[in-house]
């Protein structure tokens, strides 16, 4: 009997993707504070929303590490992930060409071709590149997690946190090795943290209330620092780099916020009802939401397309901006869920047709050999 997915963590997976959509909407609608430009109520509000939503990426990776660290990583699963990426990079491009909406300058054709044919290596999606590398290294990390003593594992995590997170959070210059959390090194760090929590059943912040407080305080600190350094930069022209650090994925309060939110949902107990089943159905398709709306042909245009449906983004009224944001991200979210449901149906159909072919038998044999 297949074990049911943990509904509260699956709900968190959905929340994390909605947070990621919020980040992208704020950026694409040009609603965030810009260094050297005057502030407005909407810009301040969007920047505060950014501080709340910035933890979404870390949370998504923590969830993956939490479950992957206790499971067998199969070659077939890795292959499915890569094929899922190709489904979007190639078919979305083909669809855009078919409807005449494909827009690539002649000088960008080679670069785009590489990103479509080699989406992982050419970093069509930075998140997917980092995620796939993390996934490929999962068996090695799992072996380390199962072998190392608790003190050894804790020392490794602390060392990585100092390297990737702590130092960069306080030093107001960018290091050559710091990619602001947009890389597999940071994902590996998050994976090991989640694996440590899972293996030793670590209660991070004692209870749900304290977890919520940590999340809220972390978001408040990020927002406050963003606003303070924006103001300092606006008045003096200084801290051009550090003004953006509070919104980096490997900033210390982005991490604590993610851990607080992750801990909060671990304490939650959803009732086993229709809502829990809907959550379990929707959550596995959330990566498809990302792959669809962040495709190179869509990432810079989806906000504009939605504006043709519900009107221009109101940048002079906070309540209207928030309503516009919510409607926009829900449209994209459910569109992405539907498209990935279709993708899953296609994959399952092909799997049934090709189940007894030599290729599929070879893949099964590789899975068995690597287990």
JSON list of C-alpha atoms in Angstrom, two decimals, residues 17-26 289 302 306 310 323-335:
[
{"chain": "A", "resi": 17, "resn": "UNK", "atom": "CA", "xyz": [5.36, 28.17, -5.15]},
{"chain": "A", "resi": 18, "resn": "UNK", "atom": "CA", "xyz": [2.81, 30.94, -4.58]},
{"chain": "A", "resi": 19, "resn": "UNK", "atom": "CA", "xyz": [5.54, 32.89, -2.77]},
{"chain": "A", "resi": 20, "resn": "UNK", "atom": "CA", "xyz": [7.87, 32.37, -5.74]},
{"chain": "A", "resi": 21, "resn": "UNK", "atom": "CA", "xyz": [5.16, 33.64, -8.09]},
{"chain": "A", "resi": 22, "resn": "UNK", "atom": "CA", "xyz": [4.79, 36.69, -5.86]},
{"chain": "A", "resi": 23, "resn": "UNK", "atom": "CA", "xyz": [8.51, 37.42, -6.18]},
{"chain": "A", "resi": 24, "resn": "UNK", "atom": "CA", "xyz": [8.33, 37.17, -9.95]},
{"chain": "A", "resi": 25, "resn": "UNK", "atom": "CA", "xyz": [5.19, 39.31, -10.20]},
{"chain": "A", "resi": 26, "resn": "UNK", "atom": "CA", "xyz": [6.73, 42.06, -8.07]},
{"chain": "A", "resi": 289, "resn": "UNK", "atom": "CA", "xyz": [4.09, 26.04, -12.58]},
{"chain": "A", "resi": 302, "resn": "UNK", "atom": "CA", "xyz": [3.21, 36.79, -18.54]},
{"chain": "A", "resi": 306, "resn": "UNK", "atom": "CA", "xyz": [-2.53, 39.02, -17.78]},
{"chain": "A", "resi": 310, "resn": "UNK", "atom": "CA", "xyz": [-7.70, 42.08, -16.07]},
{"chain": "A", "resi": 323, "resn": "UNK", "atom": "CA", "xyz": [-5.81, 42.39, -5.52]},
{"chain": "A", "resi": 324, "resn": "UNK", "atom": "CA", "xyz": [-4.20, 42.49, -8.97]},
{"chain": "A", "resi": 325, "resn": "UNK", "atom": "CA", "xyz": [-1.22, 40.51, -7.68]},
{"chain": "A", "resi": 326, "resn": "UNK", "atom": "CA", "xyz": [-3.41, 37.83, -6.06]},
{"chain": "A", "resi": 327, "resn": "UNK", "atom": "CA", "xyz": [-5.59, 37.39, -9.16]},
{"chain": "A", "resi": 328, "resn": "UNK", "atom": "CA", "xyz": [-2.54, 37.29, -11.45]},
{"chain": "A", "resi": 329, "resn": "UNK", "atom": "CA", "xyz": [-0.59, 34.68, -9.50]},
{"chain": "A", "resi": 330, "resn": "UNK", "atom": "CA", "xyz": [-3.68, 32.49, -9.08]},
{"chain": "A", "resi": 331, "resn": "UNK", "atom": "CA", "xyz": [-4.28, 32.58, -12.84]},
{"chain": "A", "resi": 332, "resn": "UNK", "atom": "CA", "xyz": [-0.67, 31.56, -13.52]},
{"chain": "A", "resi": 333, "resn": "UNK", "atom": "CA", "xyz": [-0.67, 28.98, -10.72]},
{"chain": "A", "resi": 334, "resn": "UNK", "atom": "CA", "xyz": [-3.74, 27.10, -11.90]},
{"chain": "A", "resi": 335, "resn": "UNK", "atom": "CA", "xyz": [-2.73, 27.42, -15.56]}
]
